[in-house]
Amino acid sequence: MTENISPKDQKPQALRSGGLLSLTIVDKSALYSSYMPYVINGGIFIPTTKDYKLGQDIFLLLQLNDSPEKIPVAGKIIWVTPSGSTSIKAKPGIGVQFSEKDNGSTQKRIEIILGGSLVSERLTRTM
């Protein structure tokens, strides 16, 4: 079975399957806690109690700091921390790897904001 979509109606597969997320991170500390620099192309942890599957494609609208701009980013879920996890540090959520089609653009923006704090040894929500 094929899906017929006219050019004006085309959306990334993640949107057609309900994988649209919007995330606003208002300060540098919260960004540091959520960013995953060790992931190829960069990634981010998104707190959520909604069920997602590993490998699921999603589309993210990411708003950073006080910027009114929402950065559109395609990504893939690379880890899931379910509700009820027994880890003290873990909050329910998903880890999203930014798509290679992003060409590192979102990763660079985040790393510019974080600057020298990328070498900090403070705990994060990820590792």
PDB file of N, CA and C in Angstrom, residues 13-106:
ATOM      1  N   GLN A  13       8.195  11.962   7.726  1.00  0.00           N
ATOM      2  CA  GLN A  13       7.518  10.763   8.225  1.00  0.00           C
ATOM      3  C   GLN A  13       7.212  10.880   9.715  1.00  0.00           C
ATOM      4  N   ALA A  14       8.115  11.498  10.475  1.00  0.00           N
ATOM      5  CA  ALA A  14       7.903  11.629  11.919  1.00  0.00           C
ATOM      6  C   ALA A  14       6.623  12.399  12.227  1.00  0.00           C
ATOM      7  N   LEU A  15       6.300  13.405  11.417  1.00  0.00           N
ATOM      8  CA  LEU A  15       5.080  14.177  11.660  1.00  0.00           C
ATOM      9  C   LEU A  15       3.846  13.351  11.318  1.00  0.00           C
ATOM     10  N   ARG A  16       3.912  12.608  10.225  1.00  0.00           N
ATOM     11  CA  ARG A  16       2.763  11.807   9.830  1.00  0.00           C
ATOM     12  C   ARG A  16       2.478  10.725  10.864  1.00  0.00           C
ATOM     13  N   SER A  17       3.522  10.271  11.574  1.00  0.00           N
ATOM     14  CA  SER A  17       3.318   9.215  12.562  1.00  0.00           C
ATOM     15  C   SER A  17       3.109   9.770  13.970  1.00  0.00           C
ATOM     16  N   GLY A  18       2.977  11.083  14.118  1.00  0.00           N
ATOM     17  CA  GLY A  18       2.684  11.670  15.420  1.00  0.00           C
ATOM     18  C   GLY A  18       3.900  11.960  16.260  1.00  0.00           C
ATOM     19  N   GLY A  19       5.105  11.981  15.657  1.00  0.00           N
ATOM     20  CA  GLY A  19       6.334  12.196  16.406  1.00  0.00           C
ATOM     21  C   GLY A  19       6.791  13.635  16.432  1.00  0.00           C
ATOM     22  N   LEU A  20       5.908  14.578  16.677  1.00  0.00           N
ATOM     23  CA  LEU A  20       6.277  15.989  16.751  1.00  0.00           C
ATOM     24  C   LEU A  20       6.400  16.392  18.216  1.00  0.00           C
ATOM     25  N   LEU A  21       7.554  16.944  18.563  1.00  0.00           N
ATOM     26  CA  LEU A  21       7.788  17.414  19.927  1.00  0.00           C
ATOM     27  C   LEU A  21       8.238  18.859  19.890  1.00  0.00           C
ATOM     28  N   SER A  22       7.867  19.598  20.905  1.00  0.00           N
ATOM     29  CA  SER A  22       8.331  20.959  21.064  1.00  0.00           C
ATOM     30  C   SER A  22       9.022  21.037  22.419  1.00  0.00           C
ATOM     31  N   LEU A  23      10.236  21.600  22.426  1.00  0.00           N
ATOM     32  CA  LEU A  23      11.007  21.685  23.655  1.00  0.00           C
ATOM     33  C   LEU A  23      11.595  23.084  23.776  1.00  0.00           C
ATOM     34  N   THR A  24      11.338  23.723  24.914  1.00  0.00           N
ATOM     35  CA  THR A  24      11.909  25.030  25.207  1.00  0.00           C
ATOM     36  C   THR A  24      12.858  24.873  26.381  1.00  0.00           C
ATOM     37  N   ILE A  25      14.093  25.302  26.189  1.00  0.00           N
ATOM     38  CA  ILE A  25      15.098  25.263  27.250  1.00  0.00           C
ATOM     39  C   ILE A  25      15.497  26.705  27.506  1.00  0.00           C
ATOM     40  N   VAL A  26      15.167  27.195  28.693  1.00  0.00           N
ATOM     41  CA  VAL A  26      15.287  28.633  28.955  1.00  0.00           C
ATOM     42  C   VAL A  26      16.606  29.087  29.561  1.00  0.00           C
ATOM     43  N   ASP A  27      17.406  28.174  30.075  1.00  0.00           N
ATOM     44  CA  ASP A  27      18.673  28.640  30.629  1.00  0.00           C
ATOM     45  C   ASP A  27      19.805  27.662  30.320  1.00  0.00           C
ATOM     46  N   LYS A  28      21.011  28.177  30.456  1.00  0.00           N
ATOM     47  CA  LYS A  28      22.219  27.431  30.120  1.00  0.00           C
ATOM     48  C   LYS A  28      22.373  26.174  30.973  1.00  0.00           C
ATOM     49  N   SER A  29      22.004  26.253  32.232  1.00  0.00           N
ATOM     50  CA  SER A  29      22.121  25.113  33.136  1.00  0.00           C
ATOM     51  C   SER A  29      21.214  23.956  32.695  1.00  0.00           C
ATOM     52  N   ALA A  30      19.997  24.270  32.319  1.00  0.00           N
ATOM     53  CA  ALA A  30      19.066  23.237  31.847  1.00  0.00           C
ATOM     54  C   ALA A  30      19.553  22.643  30.525  1.00  0.00           C
ATOM     55  N   LEU A  31      20.120  23.476  29.658  1.00  0.00           N
ATOM     56  CA  LEU A  31      20.655  22.986  28.395  1.00  0.00           C
ATOM     57  C   LEU A  31      21.824  22.045  28.652  1.00  0.00           C
ATOM     58  N   TYR A  32      22.715  22.424  29.553  1.00  0.00           N
ATOM     59  CA  TYR A  32      23.854  21.577  29.905  1.00  0.00           C
ATOM     60  C   TYR A  32      23.369  20.215  30.411  1.00  0.00           C
ATOM     61  N   SER A  33      22.346  20.226  31.242  1.00  0.00           N
ATOM     62  CA  SER A  33      21.826  18.976  31.813  1.00  0.00           C
ATOM     63  C   SER A  33      21.198  18.058  30.780  1.00  0.00           C
ATOM     64  N   SER A  34      20.703  18.625  29.681  1.00  0.00           N
ATOM     65  CA  SER A  34      19.980  17.840  28.687  1.00  0.00           C
ATOM     66  C   SER A  34      20.794  17.490  27.444  1.00  0.00           C
ATOM     67  N   TYR A  35      21.842  18.237  27.181  1.00  0.00           N
ATOM     68  CA  TYR A  35      22.597  18.041  25.948  1.00  0.00           C
ATOM     69  C   TYR A  35      23.445  16.769  26.011  1.00  0.00           C
ATOM     70  N   MET A  36      23.568  16.076  24.876  1.00  0.00           N
ATOM     71  CA  MET A  36      24.353  14.844  24.789  1.00  0.00           C
ATOM     72  C   MET A  36      25.467  15.030  23.745  1.00  0.00           C
ATOM     73  N   PRO A  37      26.612  15.619  24.149  1.00  0.00           N
ATOM     74  CA  PRO A  37      27.692  15.898  23.196  1.00  0.00           C
ATOM     75  C   PRO A  37      28.391  14.639  22.695  1.00  0.00           C
ATOM     76  N   TYR A  38      28.262  13.536  23.400  1.00  0.00           N
ATOM     77  CA  TYR A  38      28.944  12.292  23.051  1.00  0.00           C
ATOM     78  C   TYR A  38      28.211  11.506  21.967  1.00  0.00           C
ATOM     79  N   VAL A  39      27.052  11.983  21.535  1.00  0.00           N
ATOM     80  CA  VAL A  39      26.266  11.326  20.498  1.00  0.00           C
ATOM     81  C   VAL A  39      26.682  11.896  19.141  1.00  0.00           C
ATOM     82  N   ILE A  40      26.878  11.038  18.152  1.00  0.00           N
ATOM     83  CA  ILE A  40      27.220  11.501  16.806  1.00  0.00           C
ATOM     84  C   ILE A  40      26.138  12.457  16.325  1.00  0.00           C
ATOM     85  N   ASN A  41      26.521  13.612  15.842  1.00  0.00           N
ATOM     86  CA  ASN A  41      25.646  14.707  15.394  1.00  0.00           C
ATOM     87  C   ASN A  41      24.983  15.452  16.557  1.00  0.00           C
ATOM     88  N   GLY A  42      25.272  15.060  17.781  1.00  0.00           N
ATOM     89  CA  GLY A  42      24.673  15.690  18.950  1.00  0.00           C
ATOM     90  C   GLY A  42      23.304  15.110  19.262  1.00  0.00           C
ATOM     91  N   GLY A  43      22.858  15.361  20.454  1.00  0.00           N
ATOM     92  CA  GLY A  43      21.556  14.862  20.871  1.00  0.00           C
ATOM     93  C   GLY A  43      21.085  15.591  22.107  1.00  0.00           C
ATOM     94  N   ILE A  44      19.851  15.298  22.484  1.00  0.00           N
ATOM     95  CA  ILE A  44      19.266  15.976  23.637  1.00  0.00           C
ATOM     96  C   ILE A  44      18.312  15.039  24.358  1.00  0.00           C
ATOM     97  N   PHE A  45      18.281  15.173  25.676  1.00  0.00           N
ATOM     98  CA  PHE A  45      17.337  14.431  26.496  1.00  0.00           C
ATOM     99  C   PHE A  45      16.071  15.256  26.630  1.00  0.00           C
ATOM    100  N   ILE A  46      14.938  14.614  26.413  1.00  0.00           N
ATOM    101  CA  ILE A  46      13.649  15.287  26.519  1.00  0.00           C
ATOM    102  C   ILE A  46      12.824  14.595  27.595  1.00  0.00           C
ATOM    103  N   PRO A  47      12.547  15.283  28.702  1.00  0.00           N
ATOM    104  CA  PRO A  47      11.706  14.669  29.735  1.00  0.00           C
ATOM    105  C   PRO A  47      10.285  14.467  29.207  1.00  0.00           C
ATOM    106  N   THR A  48       9.779  13.270  29.359  1.00  0.00           N
ATOM    107  CA  THR A  48       8.412  12.972  28.933  1.00  0.00           C
ATOM    108  C   THR A  48       7.964  11.658  29.556  1.00  0.00           C
ATOM    109  N   THR A  49       6.683  11.533  29.780  1.00  0.00           N
ATOM    110  CA  THR A  49       6.129  10.271  30.261  1.00  0.00           C
ATOM    111  C   THR A  49       5.404   9.531  29.137  1.00  0.00           C
ATOM    112  N   LYS A  50       5.359  10.149  27.953  1.00  0.00           N
ATOM    113  CA  LYS A  50       4.724   9.516  26.803  1.00  0.00           C
ATOM    114  C   LYS A  50       5.572   8.333  26.335  1.00  0.00           C
ATOM    115  N   ASP A  51       4.926   7.298  25.829  1.00  0.00           N
ATOM    116  CA  ASP A  51       5.642   6.117  25.349  1.00  0.00           C
ATOM    117  C   ASP A  51       6.214   6.350  23.962  1.00  0.00           C
ATOM    118  N   TYR A  52       7.497   6.065  23.816  1.00  0.00           N
ATOM    119  CA  TYR A  52       8.192   6.126  22.532  1.00  0.00           C
ATOM    120  C   TYR A  52       8.978   4.841  22.365  1.00  0.00           C
ATOM    121  N   LYS A  53       9.357   4.551  21.139  1.00  0.00           N
ATOM    122  CA  LYS A  53      10.118   3.335  20.846  1.00  0.00           C
ATOM    123  C   LYS A  53      11.509   3.709  20.352  1.00  0.00           C
ATOM    124  N   LEU A  54      12.485   2.879  20.736  1.00  0.00           N
ATOM    125  CA  LEU A  54      13.833   3.061  20.217  1.00  0.00           C
ATOM    126  C   LEU A  54      13.795   3.019  18.698  1.00  0.00           C
ATOM    127  N   GLY A  55      14.548   3.905  18.082  1.00  0.00           N
ATOM    128  CA  GLY A  55      14.615   3.951  16.631  1.00  0.00           C
ATOM    129  C   GLY A  55      13.523   4.773  15.974  1.00  0.00           C
ATOM    130  N   GLN A  56      12.540   5.215  16.754  1.00  0.00           N
ATOM    131  CA  GLN A  56      11.439   6.000  16.199  1.00  0.00           C
ATOM    132  C   GLN A  56      11.954   7.352  15.731  1.00  0.00           C
ATOM    133  N   ASP A  57      11.555   7.756  14.528  1.00  0.00           N
ATOM    134  CA  ASP A  57      11.892   9.073  14.005  1.00  0.00           C
ATOM    135  C   ASP A  57      10.962  10.100  14.625  1.00  0.00           C
ATOM    136  N   ILE A  58      11.526  11.245  14.949  1.00  0.00           N
ATOM    137  CA  ILE A  58      10.703  12.335  15.475  1.00  0.00           C
ATOM    138  C   ILE A  58      11.137  13.643  14.830  1.00  0.00           C
ATOM    139  N   PHE A  59      10.308  14.636  14.970  1.00  0.00           N
ATOM    140  CA  PHE A  59      10.621  15.982  14.510  1.00  0.00           C
ATOM    141  C   PHE A  59      10.490  16.883  15.719  1.00  0.00           C
ATOM    142  N   LEU A  60      11.530  17.651  15.978  1.00  0.00           N
ATOM    143  CA  LEU A  60      11.623  18.464  17.180  1.00  0.00           C
ATOM    144  C   LEU A  60      11.660  19.943  16.821  1.00  0.00           C
ATOM    145  N   LEU A  61      10.867  20.729  17.530  1.00  0.00           N
ATOM    146  CA  LEU A  61      10.968  22.186  17.456  1.00  0.00           C
ATOM    147  C   LEU A  61      11.643  22.618  18.751  1.00  0.00           C
ATOM    148  N   LEU A  62      12.879  23.060  18.640  1.00  0.00           N
ATOM    149  CA  LEU A  62      13.722  23.358  19.788  1.00  0.00           C
ATOM    150  C   LEU A  62      13.914  24.863  19.927  1.00  0.00           C
ATOM    151  N   GLN A  63      13.534  25.385  21.083  1.00  0.00           N
ATOM    152  CA  GLN A  63      13.702  26.809  21.372  1.00  0.00           C
ATOM    153  C   GLN A  63      14.729  26.938  22.484  1.00  0.00           C
ATOM    154  N   LEU A  64      15.787  27.696  22.232  1.00  0.00           N
ATOM    155  CA  LEU A  64      16.890  27.809  23.176  1.00  0.00           C
ATOM    156  C   LEU A  64      16.986  29.208  23.772  1.00  0.00           C
ATOM    157  N   ASN A  65      17.215  29.245  25.080  1.00  0.00           N
ATOM    158  CA  ASN A  65      17.378  30.495  25.827  1.00  0.00           C
ATOM    159  C   ASN A  65      16.212  31.442  25.576  1.00  0.00           C
ATOM    160  N   ASP A  66      16.502  32.702  25.372  1.00  0.00           N
ATOM    161  CA  ASP A  66      15.448  33.696  25.181  1.00  0.00           C
ATOM    162  C   ASP A  66      15.097  33.909  23.715  1.00  0.00           C
ATOM    163  N   SER A  67      15.679  33.120  22.837  1.00  0.00           N
ATOM    164  CA  SER A  67      15.437  33.293  21.407  1.00  0.00           C
ATOM    165  C   SER A  67      13.989  32.949  21.059  1.00  0.00           C
ATOM    166  N   PRO A  68      13.332  33.788  20.272  1.00  0.00           N
ATOM    167  CA  PRO A  68      11.964  33.478  19.847  1.00  0.00           C
ATOM    168  C   PRO A  68      11.935  32.405  18.751  1.00  0.00           C
ATOM    169  N   GLU A  69      13.107  32.143  18.152  1.00  0.00           N
ATOM    170  CA  GLU A  69      13.201  31.180  17.055  1.00  0.00           C
ATOM    171  C   GLU A  69      13.037  29.747  17.559  1.00  0.00           C
ATOM    172  N   LYS A  70      12.263  28.961  16.822  1.00  0.00           N
ATOM    173  CA  LYS A  70      12.144  27.527  17.086  1.00  0.00           C
ATOM    174  C   LYS A  70      12.915  26.813  15.988  1.00  0.00           C
ATOM    175  N   ILE A  71      13.939  26.077  16.404  1.00  0.00           N
ATOM    176  CA  ILE A  71      14.812  25.389  15.461  1.00  0.00           C
ATOM    177  C   ILE A  71      14.175  24.049  15.100  1.00  0.00           C
ATOM    178  N   PRO A  72      13.882  23.822  13.821  1.00  0.00           N
ATOM    179  CA  PRO A  72      13.331  22.530  13.423  1.00  0.00           C
ATOM    180  C   PRO A  72      14.459  21.513  13.270  1.00  0.00           C
ATOM    181  N   VAL A  73      14.327  20.375  13.947  1.00  0.00           N
ATOM    182  CA  VAL A  73      15.367  19.352  13.918  1.00  0.00           C
ATOM    183  C   VAL A  73      14.719  17.973  13.775  1.00  0.00           C
ATOM    184  N   ALA A  74      15.163  17.230  12.783  1.00  0.00           N
ATOM    185  CA  ALA A  74      14.748  15.834  12.662  1.00  0.00           C
ATOM    186  C   ALA A  74      15.682  15.013  13.535  1.00  0.00           C
ATOM    187  N   GLY A  75      15.160  13.940  14.096  1.00  0.00           N
ATOM    188  CA  GLY A  75      15.985  13.102  14.946  1.00  0.00           C
ATOM    189  C   GLY A  75      15.428  11.704  15.086  1.00  0.00           C
ATOM    190  N   LYS A  76      16.170  10.914  15.855  1.00  0.00           N
ATOM    191  CA  LYS A  76      15.799   9.524  16.095  1.00  0.00           C
ATOM    192  C   LYS A  76      15.965   9.235  17.586  1.00  0.00           C
ATOM    193  N   ILE A  77      15.032   8.498  18.137  1.00  0.00           N
ATOM    194  CA  ILE A  77      15.099   8.152  19.553  1.00  0.00           C
ATOM    195  C   ILE A  77      16.142   7.046  19.737  1.00  0.00           C
ATOM    196  N   ILE A  78      17.153   7.355  20.566  1.00  0.00           N
ATOM    197  CA  ILE A  78      18.244   6.405  20.782  1.00  0.00           C
ATOM    198  C   ILE A  78      18.245   5.820  22.193  1.00  0.00           C
ATOM    199  N   TRP A  79      17.410   6.371  23.064  1.00  0.00           N
ATOM    200  CA  TRP A  79      17.235   5.729  24.360  1.00  0.00           C
ATOM    201  C   TRP A  79      15.939   6.182  24.987  1.00  0.00           C
ATOM    202  N   VAL A  80      15.421   5.315  25.851  1.00  0.00           N
ATOM    203  CA  VAL A  80      14.159   5.594  26.548  1.00  0.00           C
ATOM    204  C   VAL A  80      14.365   5.282  28.023  1.00  0.00           C
ATOM    205  N   THR A  81      14.039   6.246  28.871  1.00  0.00           N
ATOM    206  CA  THR A  81      13.991   6.007  30.313  1.00  0.00           C
ATOM    207  C   THR A  81      12.508   6.008  30.685  1.00  0.00           C
ATOM    208  N   PRO A  82      11.961   4.830  30.967  1.00  0.00           N
ATOM    209  CA  PRO A  82      10.521   4.754  31.226  1.00  0.00           C
ATOM    210  C   PRO A  82      10.143   5.306  32.593  1.00  0.00           C
ATOM    211  N   SER A  83       8.881   5.645  32.749  1.00  0.00           N
ATOM    212  CA  SER A  83       8.368   6.031  34.064  1.00  0.00           C
ATOM    213  C   SER A  83       8.588   4.856  35.005  1.00  0.00           C
ATOM    214  N   GLY A  84       8.919   5.156  36.245  1.00  0.00           N
ATOM    215  CA  GLY A  84       9.126   4.102  37.228  1.00  0.00           C
ATOM    216  C   GLY A  84      10.533   3.544  37.232  1.00  0.00           C
ATOM    217  N   SER A  85      11.453   4.184  36.524  1.00  0.00           N
ATOM    218  CA  SER A  85      12.835   3.727  36.526  1.00  0.00           C
ATOM    219  C   SER A  85      13.371   3.772  37.951  1.00  0.00           C
ATOM    220  N   THR A  86      14.198   2.813  38.313  1.00  0.00           N
ATOM    221  CA  THR A  86      14.696   2.727  39.686  1.00  0.00           C
ATOM    222  C   THR A  86      15.951   3.559  39.934  1.00  0.00           C
ATOM    223  N   SER A  87      16.515   4.155  38.900  1.00  0.00           N
ATOM    224  CA  SER A  87      17.704   4.974  39.074  1.00  0.00           C
ATOM    225  C   SER A  87      17.346   6.264  39.817  1.00  0.00           C
ATOM    226  N   ILE A  88      18.186   6.655  40.738  1.00  0.00           N
ATOM    227  CA  ILE A  88      17.958   7.883  41.499  1.00  0.00           C
ATOM    228  C   ILE A  88      18.020   9.094  40.574  1.00  0.00           C
ATOM    229  N   LYS A  89      18.957   9.075  39.638  1.00  0.00           N
ATOM    230  CA  LYS A  89      19.198  10.208  38.757  1.00  0.00           C
ATOM    231  C   LYS A  89      18.210  10.275  37.591  1.00  0.00           C
ATOM    232  N   ALA A  90      17.679   9.128  37.196  1.00  0.00           N
ATOM    233  CA  ALA A  90      16.880   9.070  35.969  1.00  0.00           C
ATOM    234  C   ALA A  90      15.492   9.671  36.120  1.00  0.00           C
ATOM    235  N   LYS A  91      15.147  10.483  35.158  1.00  0.00           N
ATOM    236  CA  LYS A  91      13.792  11.001  35.032  1.00  0.00           C
ATOM    237  C   LYS A  91      13.220  10.359  33.781  1.00  0.00           C
ATOM    238  N   PRO A  92      11.912  10.140  33.739  1.00  0.00           N
ATOM    239  CA  PRO A  92      11.351   9.562  32.518  1.00  0.00           C
ATOM    240  C   PRO A  92      11.597  10.493  31.339  1.00  0.00           C
ATOM    241  N   GLY A  93      11.966   9.902  30.207  1.00  0.00           N
ATOM    242  CA  GLY A  93      12.204  10.712  29.024  1.00  0.00           C
ATOM    243  C   GLY A  93      12.867   9.924  27.923  1.00  0.00           C
ATOM    244  N   ILE A  94      13.263  10.658  26.884  1.00  0.00           N
ATOM    245  CA  ILE A  94      13.882  10.041  25.724  1.00  0.00           C
ATOM    246  C   ILE A  94      15.148  10.782  25.346  1.00  0.00           C
ATOM    247  N   GLY A  95      16.091  10.052  24.797  1.00  0.00           N
ATOM    248  CA  GLY A  95      17.285  10.635  24.222  1.00  0.00           C
ATOM    249  C   GLY A  95      17.107  10.689  22.721  1.00  0.00           C
ATOM    250  N   VAL A  96      17.297  11.856  22.144  1.00  0.00           N
ATOM    251  CA  VAL A  96      17.093  12.046  20.706  1.00  0.00           C
ATOM    252  C   VAL A  96      18.417  12.425  20.056  1.00  0.00           C
ATOM    253  N   GLN A  97      18.810  11.654  19.054  1.00  0.00           N
ATOM    254  CA  GLN A  97      19.994  11.959  18.268  1.00  0.00           C
ATOM    255  C   GLN A  97      19.582  12.838  17.094  1.00  0.00           C
ATOM    256  N   PHE A  98      20.285  13.956  16.912  1.00  0.00           N
ATOM    257  CA  PHE A  98      19.983  14.834  15.787  1.00  0.00           C
ATOM    258  C   PHE A  98      20.367  14.140  14.480  1.00  0.00           C
ATOM    259  N   SER A  99      19.560  14.322  13.462  1.00  0.00           N
ATOM    260  CA  SER A  99      19.770  13.693  12.162  1.00  0.00           C
ATOM    261  C   SER A  99      21.041  14.199  11.495  1.00  0.00           C
ATOM    262  N   GLU A 100      21.670  13.327  10.726  1.00  0.00           N
ATOM    263  CA  GLU A 100      22.849  13.756   9.964  1.00  0.00           C
ATOM    264  C   GLU A 100      22.471  14.796   8.906  1.00  0.00           C
ATOM    265  N   LYS A 101      21.202  14.841   8.524  1.00  0.00           N
ATOM    266  CA  LYS A 101      20.737  15.847   7.556  1.00  0.00           C
ATOM    267  C   LYS A 101      20.804  17.255   8.138  1.00  0.00           C
ATOM    268  N   ASP A 102      20.913  17.349   9.460  1.00  0.00           N
ATOM    269  CA  ASP A 102      21.045  18.637  10.142  1.00  0.00           C
ATOM    270  C   ASP A 102      22.445  19.224   9.929  1.00  0.00           C
ATOM    271  N   ASN A 103      23.366  18.399   9.451  1.00  0.00           N
ATOM    272  CA  ASN A 103      24.749  18.814   9.182  1.00  0.00           C
ATOM    273  C   ASN A 103      25.446  19.436  10.387  1.00  0.00           C
ATOM    274  N   GLY A 104      25.090  19.017  11.573  1.00  0.00           N
ATOM    275  CA  GLY A 104      25.734  19.530  12.778  1.00  0.00           C
ATOM    276  C   GLY A 104      25.305  20.924  13.181  1.00  0.00           C
ATOM    277  N   SER A 105      24.332  21.485  12.497  1.00  0.00           N
ATOM    278  CA  SER A 105      23.905  22.863  12.754  1.00  0.00           C
ATOM    279  C   SER A 105      23.387  23.050  14.179  1.00  0.00           C
ATOM    280  N   THR A 106      22.501  22.178  14.612  1.00  0.00           N
ATOM    281  CA  THR A 106      21.935  22.298  15.958  1.00  0.00           C
ATOM    282  C   THR A 106      23.002  22.018  17.008  1.00  0.00           C
TER     283      THR A 106
END
